[in-house]
mmCIF file of C-alpha atoms in Angstrom:
data_model
loop_
_atom_site.group_PDB
_atom_site.id
_atom_site.type_symbol
_atom_site.label_atom_id
_atom_site.label_comp_id
_atom_site.label_asym_id
_atom_site.label_seq_id
_atom_site.Cartn_x
_atom_site.Cartn_y
_atom_site.Cartn_z
ATOM 1 C CA UNK A 1 -70.254 179.391 -14.215
ATOM 2 C CA UNK A 2 -67.112 177.185 -13.648
ATOM 3 C CA UNK A 3 -65.292 178.936 -11.212
ATOM 4 C CA UNK A 4 -60.872 179.315 -12.362
ATOM 5 C CA UNK A 5 -58.292 178.326 -10.453
ATOM 6 C CA UNK A 6 -54.544 179.244 -10.587
ATOM 7 C CA UNK A 7 -52.810 176.804 -12.972
ATOM 8 C CA UNK A 8 -49.554 175.255 -11.549
ATOM 9 C CA UNK A 9 -47.142 173.880 -14.124
ATOM 10 C CA UNK A 10 -45.434 170.335 -13.820
ATOM 11 C CA UNK A 11 -42.125 169.489 -15.631
ATOM 12 C CA UNK A 12 -41.697 167.119 -18.954
ATOM 13 C CA UNK A 13 -43.695 163.841 -17.877
ATOM 14 C CA UNK A 14 -44.401 164.565 -14.163
ATOM 15 C CA UNK A 15 -48.102 163.872 -15.158
ATOM 16 C CA UNK A 16 -47.411 160.969 -15.857
ATOM 17 C CA UNK A 17 -48.183 159.213 -11.902
ATOM 18 C CA UNK A 18 -51.573 161.290 -12.038
ATOM 19 C CA UNK A 19 -53.415 159.799 -15.100
ATOM 20 C CA UNK A 20 -51.850 156.621 -13.515
ATOM 21 C CA UNK A 21 -54.446 157.798 -10.385
ATOM 22 C CA UNK A 22 -51.320 158.374 -7.494
ATOM 23 C CA UNK A 23 -52.870 161.022 -5.702
ATOM 24 C CA UNK A 24 -49.788 163.193 -5.209
ATOM 25 C CA UNK A 25 -47.016 165.475 -6.813
ATOM 26 C CA UNK A 26 -44.433 166.052 -5.050
ATOM 27 C CA UNK A 27 -41.931 169.734 -4.851
ATOM 28 C CA UNK A 28 -39.296 168.502 -7.618
ATOM 29 C CA UNK A 29 -42.573 168.239 -10.105
ATOM 30 C CA UNK A 30 -43.410 171.323 -10.408
ATOM 31 C CA UNK A 31 -41.846 173.685 -13.123
ATOM 32 C CA UNK A 32 -43.446 177.000 -12.029
ATOM 33 C CA UNK A 33 -46.496 178.487 -10.695
ATOM 34 C CA UNK A 34 -48.879 180.857 -11.495
ATOM 35 C CA UNK A 35 -49.143 183.804 -8.969
ATOM 36 C CA UNK A 36 -48.803 182.546 -5.460
ATOM 37 C CA UNK A 37 -51.467 180.685 -4.789
ATOM 38 C CA UNK A 38 -51.643 180.292 -0.957
ATOM 39 C CA UNK A 39 -51.628 176.470 0.536
ATOM 40 C CA UNK A 40 -54.555 174.771 1.176
ATOM 41 C CA UNK A 41 -55.909 177.016 -2.069
ATOM 42 C CA UNK A 42 -57.385 175.002 -5.106
ATOM 43 C CA UNK A 43 -55.462 174.684 -8.337
ATOM 44 C CA UNK A 44 -54.913 173.763 -12.042
ATOM 45 C CA UNK A 45 -52.127 170.615 -12.578
ATOM 46 C CA UNK A 46 -50.735 171.397 -16.120
ATOM 47 C CA UNK A 47 -48.768 169.235 -18.029
ATOM 48 C CA UNK A 48 -45.647 170.842 -19.517
ATOM 49 C CA UNK A 49 -47.492 170.982 -22.998
ATOM 50 C CA UNK A 50 -50.124 172.945 -21.768
ATOM 51 C CA UNK A 51 -52.962 170.851 -21.201
ATOM 52 C CA UNK A 52 -55.408 170.787 -18.253
ATOM 53 C CA UNK A 53 -54.136 167.513 -15.929
ATOM 54 C CA UNK A 54 -56.237 167.553 -12.454
ATOM 55 C CA UNK A 55 -58.209 170.010 -9.624
ATOM 56 C CA UNK A 56 -56.409 169.688 -5.899
ATOM 57 C CA UNK A 57 -54.775 171.232 -3.313
ATOM 58 C CA UNK A 58 -51.872 173.428 -3.187
ATOM 59 C CA UNK A 59 -49.333 173.655 -0.674
ATOM 60 C CA UNK A 60 -45.870 174.917 -0.842
ATOM 61 C CA UNK A 61 -45.334 174.147 2.738
ATOM 62 C CA UNK A 62 -45.055 170.577 2.178
ATOM 63 C CA UNK A 63 -42.826 167.944 -0.160
ATOM 64 C CA UNK A 64 -46.426 166.998 -0.966
ATOM 65 C CA UNK A 65 -46.673 169.890 -2.751
ATOM 66 C CA UNK A 66 -50.173 168.702 -4.768
ATOM 67 C CA UNK A 67 -53.217 166.517 -4.056
ATOM 68 C CA UNK A 68 -55.565 165.229 -6.898
ATOM 69 C CA UNK A 69 -58.915 166.054 -5.888
ATOM 70 C CA UNK A 70 -60.430 165.141 -9.483
ATOM 71 C CA UNK A 71 -59.040 165.053 -12.618
ATOM 72 C CA UNK A 72 -62.379 166.440 -14.042
ATOM 73 C CA UNK A 73 -60.485 170.178 -14.693
ATOM 74 C CA UNK A 74 -64.261 171.925 -15.405
ATOM 75 C CA UNK A 75 -65.537 170.804 -11.837
ATOM 76 C CA UNK A 76 -66.150 173.416 -8.969
ATOM 77 C CA UNK A 77 -65.074 172.290 -5.783
ATOM 78 C CA UNK A 78 -68.054 173.792 -3.422
ATOM 79 C CA UNK A 79 -70.440 172.382 -1.211
ATOM 80 C CA UNK A 80 -72.431 170.290 -3.721
ATOM 81 C CA UNK A 81 -68.963 168.450 -4.861
ATOM 82 C CA UNK A 82 -68.845 167.704 -0.854
ATOM 83 C CA UNK A 83 -72.079 166.193 -0.281
ATOM 84 C CA UNK A 84 -71.228 163.996 -3.629
ATOM 85 C CA UNK A 85 -68.025 162.596 -2.248
ATOM 86 C CA UNK A 86 -69.801 161.884 1.228
ATOM 87 C CA UNK A 87 -72.636 159.921 -0.474
ATOM 88 C CA UNK A 88 -70.576 158.224 -2.206
ATOM 89 C CA UNK A 89 -68.410 157.297 0.776
ATOM 90 C CA UNK A 90 -71.271 156.462 2.803
ATOM 91 C CA UNK A 91 -73.299 153.907 0.261
ATOM 92 C CA UNK A 92 -69.944 152.122 0.092
ATOM 93 C CA UNK A 93 -70.067 151.748 4.001
ATOM 94 C CA UNK A 94 -73.273 150.141 3.723
ATOM 95 C CA UNK A 95 -72.623 147.265 1.730
ATOM 96 C CA UNK A 96 -69.494 146.633 3.662
ATOM 97 C CA UNK A 97 -70.016 147.262 7.721
ATOM 98 C CA UNK A 98 -70.651 143.810 9.015
ATOM 99 C CA UNK A 99 -74.057 143.791 11.098
ATOM 100 C CA UNK A 100 -74.149 144.354 14.688
ATOM 101 C CA UNK A 101 -71.352 147.277 13.939
ATOM 102 C CA UNK A 102 -71.786 150.615 15.620
ATOM 103 C CA UNK A 103 -68.415 152.207 14.394
ATOM 104 C CA UNK A 104 -66.327 152.375 11.176
ATOM 105 C CA UNK A 105 -64.491 154.812 9.240
ATOM 106 C CA UNK A 106 -66.889 157.237 6.808
ATOM 107 C CA UNK A 107 -64.024 158.895 5.502
ATOM 108 C CA UNK A 108 -60.723 157.294 4.122
ATOM 109 C CA UNK A 109 -58.551 160.220 3.041
ATOM 110 C CA UNK A 110 -57.122 159.850 -0.380
ATOM 111 C CA UNK A 111 -58.539 156.210 -0.329
ATOM 112 C CA UNK A 112 -62.523 158.389 -0.755
ATOM 113 C CA UNK A 113 -60.757 160.730 -2.749
ATOM 114 C CA UNK A 114 -60.844 163.788 -0.140
ATOM 115 C CA UNK A 115 -56.976 164.065 0.729
ATOM 116 C CA UNK A 116 -56.540 164.939 4.214
ATOM 117 C CA UNK A 117 -60.027 163.994 5.774
ATOM 118 C CA UNK A 118 -60.851 161.014 8.059
ATOM 119 C CA UNK A 119 -64.028 160.518 9.786
ATOM 120 C CA UNK A 120 -64.881 157.961 12.287
ATOM 121 C CA UNK A 121 -68.402 157.148 12.946
ATOM 122 C CA UNK A 122 -68.861 155.739 16.595
ATOM 123 C CA UNK A 123 -72.520 155.395 16.930
ATOM 124 C CA UNK A 124 -74.731 158.375 16.856
ATOM 125 C CA UNK A 125 -71.680 160.281 16.571
ATOM 126 C CA UNK A 126 -68.182 161.501 14.379
ATOM 127 C CA UNK A 127 -65.286 161.706 15.033
ATOM 128 C CA UNK A 128 -63.028 164.217 12.256
ATOM 129 C CA UNK A 129 -59.264 165.003 11.883
ATOM 130 C CA UNK A 130 -58.473 166.945 8.686
ATOM 131 C CA UNK A 131 -54.729 166.704 8.223
ATOM 132 C CA UNK A 132 -53.932 169.141 4.896
ATOM 133 C CA UNK A 133 -54.360 172.615 4.443
ATOM 134 C CA UNK A 134 -56.811 172.239 1.764
ATOM 135 C CA UNK A 135 -58.639 170.090 3.777
ATOM 136 C CA UNK A 136 -58.309 172.758 6.889
ATOM 137 C CA UNK A 137 -59.723 175.652 3.620
ATOM 138 C CA UNK A 138 -62.666 173.686 3.331
ATOM 139 C CA UNK A 139 -63.989 172.576 6.959
ATOM 140 C CA UNK A 140 -66.545 174.390 7.553
ATOM 141 C CA UNK A 141 -68.184 173.362 4.324
ATOM 142 C CA UNK A 142 -67.728 169.494 5.391
ATOM 143 C CA UNK A 143 -68.871 169.673 9.053
ATOM 144 C CA UNK A 144 -71.917 171.237 7.648
ATOM 145 C CA UNK A 145 -72.695 168.278 4.857
ATOM 146 C CA UNK A 146 -71.685 165.927 7.392
ATOM 147 C CA UNK A 147 -74.519 167.734 9.985
ATOM 148 C CA UNK A 148 -76.861 167.497 7.042
ATOM 149 C CA UNK A 149 -76.469 164.481 5.769
ATOM 150 C CA UNK A 150 -75.947 161.967 8.601
ATOM 151 C CA UNK A 151 -77.778 163.979 11.963
ATOM 152 C CA UNK A 152 -75.077 163.232 14.564
ATOM 153 C CA UNK A 153 -75.773 163.578 17.976
ATOM 154 C CA UNK A 154 -72.588 165.388 18.007
ATOM 155 C CA UNK A 155 -69.006 165.661 16.274
ATOM 156 C CA UNK A 156 -65.911 165.984 17.296
ATOM 157 C CA UNK A 157 -62.785 167.019 15.600
ATOM 158 C CA UNK A 158 -58.752 165.253 16.587
ATOM 159 C CA UNK A 159 -57.111 167.081 14.010
ATOM 160 C CA UNK A 160 -53.319 166.850 15.162
ATOM 161 C CA UNK A 161 -50.367 165.036 14.590
ATOM 162 C CA UNK A 162 -46.933 164.779 12.556
ATOM 163 C CA UNK A 163 -48.838 164.965 8.778
ATOM 164 C CA UNK A 164 -50.568 167.755 10.288
ATOM 165 C CA UNK A 165 -47.710 169.892 11.459
ATOM 166 C CA UNK A 166 -46.279 169.076 8.060
ATOM 167 C CA UNK A 167 -48.805 170.938 6.645
ATOM 168 C CA UNK A 168 -47.880 173.807 8.587
ATOM 169 C CA UNK A 169 -50.751 173.447 10.865
ATOM 170 C CA UNK A 170 -51.706 173.673 14.716
ATOM 171 C CA UNK A 171 -53.727 171.207 16.293
ATOM 172 C CA UNK A 172 -57.296 171.518 16.929
ATOM 173 C CA UNK A 173 -59.060 169.398 19.659
ATOM 174 C CA UNK A 174 -63.123 169.566 20.824
ATOM 175 C CA UNK A 175 -66.703 169.737 19.591
ATOM 176 C CA UNK A 176 -67.862 171.363 16.846
ATOM 177 C CA UNK A 177 -71.387 169.963 16.246
ATOM 178 C CA UNK A 178 -74.188 168.895 18.530
ATOM 179 C CA UNK A 179 -73.739 167.339 22.020
ATOM 180 C CA UNK A 180 -69.917 167.499 24.103
ATOM 181 C CA UNK A 181 -68.919 164.802 24.713
ATOM 182 C CA UNK A 182 -67.278 164.182 28.192
ATOM 183 C CA UNK A 183 -67.307 160.581 28.845
ATOM 184 C CA UNK A 184 -66.794 156.927 27.070
ATOM 185 C CA UNK A 185 -68.567 155.924 24.516
ATOM 186 C CA UNK A 186 -69.788 152.469 24.035
ATOM 187 C CA UNK A 187 -69.964 150.878 20.641
ATOM 188 C CA UNK A 188 -70.733 146.980 19.069
ATOM 189 C CA UNK A 189 -68.335 145.570 16.997
ATOM 190 C CA UNK A 190 -70.048 142.829 15.160
ATOM 191 C CA UNK A 191 -72.374 142.305 18.362
ATOM 192 C CA UNK A 192 -69.253 142.608 20.893
ATOM 193 C CA UNK A 193 -69.559 145.517 22.592
ATOM 194 C CA UNK A 194 -66.567 147.938 23.729
ATOM 195 C CA UNK A 195 -65.584 151.026 25.916
ATOM 196 C CA UNK A 196 -64.829 153.838 23.970
ATOM 197 C CA UNK A 197 -62.700 157.415 24.688
ATOM 198 C CA UNK A 198 -62.956 159.449 20.919
ATOM 199 C CA UNK A 199 -61.141 162.332 23.345
ATOM 200 C CA UNK A 200 -58.376 161.211 24.505
ATOM 201 C CA UNK A 201 -57.697 157.508 23.235
ATOM 202 C CA UNK A 202 -55.359 156.552 20.664
ATOM 203 C CA UNK A 203 -56.314 157.558 17.223
ATOM 204 C CA UNK A 204 -59.620 158.101 17.066
ATOM 205 C CA UNK A 205 -60.699 155.807 20.080
ATOM 206 C CA UNK A 206 -60.222 152.682 18.922
ATOM 207 C CA UNK A 207 -58.579 150.465 15.975
ATOM 208 C CA UNK A 208 -61.436 150.608 13.423
ATOM 209 C CA UNK A 209 -59.028 149.384 10.511
ATOM 210 C CA UNK A 210 -58.423 146.062 12.789
ATOM 211 C CA UNK A 211 -61.653 144.459 12.218
ATOM 212 C CA UNK A 212 -61.382 142.092 10.093
ATOM 213 C CA UNK A 213 -58.198 140.465 11.456
ATOM 214 C CA UNK A 214 -59.816 140.200 14.765
ATOM 215 C CA UNK A 215 -61.832 138.112 13.210
ATOM 216 C CA UNK A 216 -59.213 135.989 12.281
ATOM 217 C CA UNK A 217 -57.132 135.928 15.739
ATOM 218 C CA UNK A 218 -61.152 134.761 16.724
ATOM 219 C CA UNK A 219 -61.235 131.847 14.461
ATOM 220 C CA UNK A 220 -57.567 130.866 15.621
ATOM 221 C CA UNK A 221 -58.301 130.975 19.037
ATOM 222 C CA UNK A 222 -60.167 128.084 20.108
ATOM 223 C CA UNK A 223 -59.420 125.901 23.278
ATOM 224 C CA UNK A 224 -55.568 128.272 22.770
ATOM 225 C CA UNK A 225 -53.316 129.525 25.378
ATOM 226 C CA UNK A 226 -53.648 133.305 24.364
ATOM 227 C CA UNK A 227 -50.965 136.766 24.417
ATOM 228 C CA UNK A 228 -52.155 139.655 23.492
ATOM 229 C CA UNK A 229 -49.412 142.353 23.315
ATOM 230 C CA UNK A 230 -49.362 146.028 23.092
ATOM 231 C CA UNK A 231 -53.250 145.074 23.408
ATOM 232 C CA UNK A 232 -55.101 148.668 24.121
ATOM 233 C CA UNK A 233 -58.360 147.993 25.324
ATOM 234 C CA UNK A 234 -58.262 144.742 24.269
ATOM 235 C CA UNK A 235 -60.682 144.288 21.196
ATOM 236 C CA UNK A 236 -58.140 141.483 20.064
ATOM 237 C CA UNK A 237 -58.663 139.688 23.627
ATOM 238 C CA UNK A 238 -62.474 139.867 23.066
ATOM 239 C CA UNK A 239 -62.482 138.451 20.097
ATOM 240 C CA UNK A 240 -60.166 135.528 21.243
ATOM 241 C CA UNK A 241 -62.040 135.214 24.940
ATOM 242 C CA UNK A 242 -65.631 134.802 21.749
ATOM 243 C CA UNK A 243 -63.269 132.543 20.028
ATOM 244 C CA UNK A 244 -63.685 129.951 22.906
ATOM 245 C CA UNK A 245 -59.292 130.787 23.938
ATOM 246 C CA UNK A 246 -58.375 128.992 27.331
ATOM 247 C CA UNK A 247 -57.008 132.079 28.650
ATOM 248 C CA UNK A 248 -56.158 135.504 27.006
ATOM 249 C CA UNK A 249 -53.368 137.143 28.844
ATOM 250 C CA UNK A 250 -53.294 140.697 27.564
ATOM 251 C CA UNK A 251 -50.006 142.841 28.539
ATOM 252 C CA UNK A 252 -49.907 146.723 27.818
ATOM 253 C CA UNK A 253 -47.959 149.726 28.956
ATOM 254 C CA UNK A 254 -51.028 151.884 29.714
ATOM 255 C CA UNK A 255 -53.379 151.352 33.010
ATOM 256 C CA UNK A 256 -55.452 153.580 31.406
ATOM 257 C CA UNK A 257 -56.012 151.118 28.652
ATOM 258 C CA UNK A 258 -55.634 148.610 30.795
ATOM 259 C CA UNK A 259 -58.552 149.599 32.651
ATOM 260 C CA UNK A 260 -60.992 149.948 29.581
ATOM 261 C CA UNK A 261 -59.851 146.233 28.731
ATOM 262 C CA UNK A 262 -61.125 145.327 31.663
ATOM 263 C CA UNK A 263 -64.130 146.556 31.421
ATOM 264 C CA UNK A 264 -64.706 145.290 27.650
ATOM 265 C CA UNK A 265 -64.078 141.212 28.997
ATOM 266 C CA UNK A 266 -66.088 142.224 31.680
ATOM 267 C CA UNK A 267 -68.750 143.740 29.672
ATOM 268 C CA UNK A 268 -68.465 140.801 26.846
ATOM 269 C CA UNK A 269 -69.294 138.385 30.605
ATOM 270 C CA UNK A 270 -65.626 136.761 29.922
ATOM 271 C CA UNK A 271 -63.536 137.023 33.001
ATOM 272 C CA UNK A 272 -60.701 138.170 34.612
ATOM 273 C CA UNK A 273 -59.879 135.781 36.558
ATOM 274 C CA UNK A 274 -59.352 133.383 33.035
ATOM 275 C CA UNK A 275 -58.690 136.650 30.555
ATOM 276 C CA UNK A 276 -55.854 138.705 32.530
ATOM 277 C CA UNK A 277 -55.185 141.978 31.808
ATOM 278 C CA UNK A 278 -51.714 143.188 32.492
ATOM 279 C CA UNK A 279 -49.200 146.282 32.782
ATOM 280 C CA UNK A 280 -45.726 145.975 31.317
ATOM 281 C CA UNK A 281 -43.587 146.699 28.638
ATOM 282 C CA UNK A 282 -43.425 144.046 25.828
ATOM 283 C CA UNK A 283 -40.339 143.988 25.106
ATOM 284 C CA UNK A 284 -39.465 142.703 29.014
ATOM 285 C CA UNK A 285 -42.421 140.807 29.165
ATOM 286 C CA UNK A 286 -41.403 138.931 26.319
ATOM 287 C CA UNK A 287 -37.756 138.517 27.117
ATOM 288 C CA UNK A 288 -39.120 137.863 30.870
ATOM 289 C CA UNK A 289 -41.921 135.159 30.234
ATOM 290 C CA UNK A 290 -41.210 131.474 29.764
ATOM 291 C CA UNK A 291 -44.502 130.729 29.197
ATOM 292 C CA UNK A 292 -45.485 128.857 25.877
ATOM 293 C CA UNK A 293 -48.462 130.255 23.781
ATOM 294 C CA UNK A 294 -50.638 128.866 21.047
ATOM 295 C CA UNK A 295 -51.390 132.187 19.994
ATOM 296 C CA UNK A 296 -49.600 135.301 20.256
ATOM 297 C CA UNK A 297 -50.647 138.543 18.579
ATOM 298 C CA UNK A 298 -48.414 141.239 18.217
ATOM 299 C CA UNK A 299 -49.969 145.046 17.385
ATOM 300 C CA UNK A 300 -47.480 147.733 18.490
ATOM 301 C CA UNK A 301 -47.784 151.213 17.337
ATOM 302 C CA UNK A 302 -45.367 152.974 14.941
ATOM 303 C CA UNK A 303 -42.305 152.129 15.666
ATOM 304 C CA UNK A 304 -40.781 154.948 12.299
ATOM 305 C CA UNK A 305 -42.456 157.911 12.443
ATOM 306 C CA UNK A 306 -40.198 159.246 9.903
ATOM 307 C CA UNK A 307 -37.919 157.752 7.439
ATOM 308 C CA UNK A 308 -34.851 158.174 10.268
ATOM 309 C CA UNK A 309 -36.284 156.283 12.302
ATOM 310 C CA UNK A 310 -36.500 153.429 9.533
ATOM 311 C CA UNK A 311 -33.160 151.506 11.173
ATOM 312 C CA UNK A 312 -33.976 151.589 14.723
ATOM 313 C CA UNK A 313 -37.680 150.560 14.502
ATOM 314 C CA UNK A 314 -36.337 147.510 11.975
ATOM 315 C CA UNK A 315 -34.352 146.650 14.362
ATOM 316 C CA UNK A 316 -37.501 146.602 17.517
ATOM 317 C CA UNK A 317 -40.030 145.068 14.768
ATOM 318 C CA UNK A 318 -37.452 142.004 14.650
ATOM 319 C CA UNK A 319 -36.699 141.789 18.509
ATOM 320 C CA UNK A 320 -40.472 141.465 19.243
ATOM 321 C CA UNK A 321 -41.209 138.944 16.632
ATOM 322 C CA UNK A 322 -38.578 137.560 17.631
ATOM 323 C CA UNK A 323 -39.088 136.882 21.750
ATOM 324 C CA UNK A 324 -43.532 135.612 19.942
ATOM 325 C CA UNK A 325 -41.520 133.468 17.418
ATOM 326 C CA UNK A 326 -39.657 132.132 20.987
ATOM 327 C CA UNK A 327 -42.774 131.668 22.486
ATOM 328 C CA UNK A 328 -44.711 130.156 20.471
ATOM 329 C CA UNK A 329 -45.559 126.123 21.261
ATOM 330 C CA UNK A 330 -45.529 123.750 17.561
ATOM 331 C CA UNK A 331 -47.595 124.914 15.322
ATOM 332 C CA UNK A 332 -48.186 127.637 17.053
ATOM 333 C CA UNK A 333 -49.930 131.064 15.679
ATOM 334 C CA UNK A 334 -48.283 134.533 15.473
ATOM 335 C CA UNK A 335 -50.540 137.227 14.301
ATOM 336 C CA UNK A 336 -47.967 141.084 13.339
ATOM 337 C CA UNK A 337 -48.856 144.156 12.437
ATOM 338 C CA UNK A 338 -46.793 146.856 11.408
ATOM 339 C CA UNK A 339 -48.274 150.380 11.213
ATOM 340 C CA UNK A 340 -45.634 152.198 9.871
ATOM 341 C CA UNK A 341 -46.039 154.005 7.146
ATOM 342 C CA UNK A 342 -42.214 154.260 6.350
ATOM 343 C CA UNK A 343 -41.838 150.376 6.705
ATOM 344 C CA UNK A 344 -43.311 149.160 3.518
ATOM 345 C CA UNK A 345 -44.319 145.281 3.342
ATOM 346 C CA UNK A 346 -41.680 143.701 1.630
ATOM 347 C CA UNK A 347 -39.507 145.699 4.327
ATOM 348 C CA UNK A 348 -41.998 143.890 6.931
ATOM 349 C CA UNK A 349 -41.546 140.675 5.514
ATOM 350 C CA UNK A 350 -37.659 140.328 6.229
ATOM 351 C CA UNK A 351 -38.129 141.742 9.278
ATOM 352 C CA UNK A 352 -40.504 138.970 10.096
ATOM 353 C CA UNK A 353 -38.727 136.089 8.331
ATOM 354 C CA UNK A 354 -35.315 136.849 9.628
ATOM 355 C CA UNK A 355 -36.251 136.814 13.356
ATOM 356 C CA UNK A 356 -38.723 133.380 12.888
ATOM 357 C CA UNK A 357 -35.269 132.651 11.264
ATOM 358 C CA UNK A 358 -32.997 133.539 14.371
ATOM 359 C CA UNK A 359 -35.748 131.667 16.816
ATOM 360 C CA UNK A 360 -34.719 128.228 14.969
ATOM 361 C CA UNK A 361 -38.413 128.042 12.810
ATOM 362 C CA UNK A 362 -40.033 127.975 10.581
ATOM 363 C CA UNK A 363 -43.006 129.744 8.649
ATOM 364 C CA UNK A 364 -46.096 128.534 6.998
ATOM 365 C CA UNK A 365 -48.399 131.854 5.498
ATOM 366 C CA UNK A 366 -51.533 131.873 6.088
ATOM 367 C CA UNK A 367 -53.266 135.003 5.779
ATOM 368 C CA UNK A 368 -51.375 138.705 4.724
ATOM 369 C CA UNK A 369 -53.427 141.062 6.488
ATOM 370 C CA UNK A 370 -54.413 144.676 6.596
ATOM 371 C CA UNK A 371 -57.154 147.666 7.095
ATOM 372 C CA UNK A 372 -60.595 146.688 7.046
ATOM 373 C CA UNK A 373 -63.123 147.618 3.384
ATOM 374 C CA UNK A 374 -63.886 150.065 5.080
ATOM 375 C CA UNK A 375 -60.097 152.250 4.629
ATOM 376 C CA UNK A 376 -60.266 151.483 1.287
ATOM 377 C CA UNK A 377 -56.921 152.788 -0.793
ATOM 378 C CA UNK A 378 -55.872 154.216 -3.542
ATOM 379 C CA UNK A 379 -54.760 150.756 -5.965
ATOM 380 C CA UNK A 380 -52.004 153.396 -7.222
ATOM 381 C CA UNK A 381 -51.326 154.815 -3.900
ATOM 382 C CA UNK A 382 -49.885 152.204 -1.803
ATOM 383 C CA UNK A 383 -48.492 154.641 0.806
ATOM 384 C CA UNK A 384 -52.214 154.503 1.452
ATOM 385 C CA UNK A 385 -51.831 151.111 3.126
ATOM 386 C CA UNK A 386 -50.123 151.764 6.089
ATOM 387 C CA UNK A 387 -51.254 148.971 8.372
ATOM 388 C CA UNK A 388 -49.504 145.074 7.150
ATOM 389 C CA UNK A 389 -49.773 142.618 8.838
ATOM 390 C CA UNK A 390 -49.129 138.295 8.279
ATOM 391 C CA UNK A 391 -50.511 135.681 10.181
ATOM 392 C CA UNK A 392 -48.675 132.437 10.388
ATOM 393 C CA UNK A 393 -47.775 129.362 11.688
ATOM 394 C CA UNK A 394 -45.387 128.168 13.184
ATOM 395 C CA UNK A 395 -42.842 124.816 13.727
ATOM 396 C CA UNK A 396 -39.202 123.791 14.899
#
């Protein structure tokens, strides 16, 4: 017997986005709510004429009031439901993760129809992040399914950040299942070795979404002088070195990250004399350098964490891209990225184009870049594709 869920009633026509596949309904689309469901409760979204449309998480605290789980309104959201979803996401990764790779995204929130849940695999360990009130209610079920299906040695939780705050949730971090982790792990990616700090590192410890873009950088690195800006733990640098770069300079403000970057270069048998790692502010470095490079990588942190940051962020992106463009040799390659949700692809293209023009150069687009296939996104939900990048050939 299927459970009866509380109903929320939509204003006329507001069900159209759900029927097109978009996974969110905002508060302004609601006409009324049956009873007083709690944040995170599962509800049925009902069209104005009375037709049930979808099941999803309800949260009156958030601007995103409804997050889609399924359009099958007869389904029960129980352990079997989560088991099927996680098995489906696991099966996809078995198809898309390359050999010699032990770290990848296993669950990508809305992209895997599990809103607010991110699970990254690091070898025998999982790192879990919950960002929605609905997924918080099902946390223990999810942990149990992950443990039973995947049998990891340990699961570490990093449920923190602004998205969680907007859902009215407090941060939670720490080991939840299995072995307690106190040191960095070693993972492989395309048969390269990397140390990863999943406890205090950025995101869940490693920028897993950049794997295909690192592969591209490797292809363009042969005999090149390479500058890797915002180099973090040096993954792009290691790929460039394997690609045959003459020299790779890594610039990163965090000495903690730099120490791991040096370890990663040495672990893969690359010389720190040939491929040095410097602690510096990237803006200061780019403005001050008189060196020219064949390939420059710009992978900054998110400059726009909210809509009100967009104007300031756009100036920051333009500044670093302008100085990078000026620091490239004729025919040089610029790999430039933004991971800011509030800077969409069109705006990012416009910013980079403006920077290139101001450098008095022209750009040929070689590749439009984004996250790897282990980070799937809903085609009807472009907001989920936060990472965008351009691989450009610049000439003057």
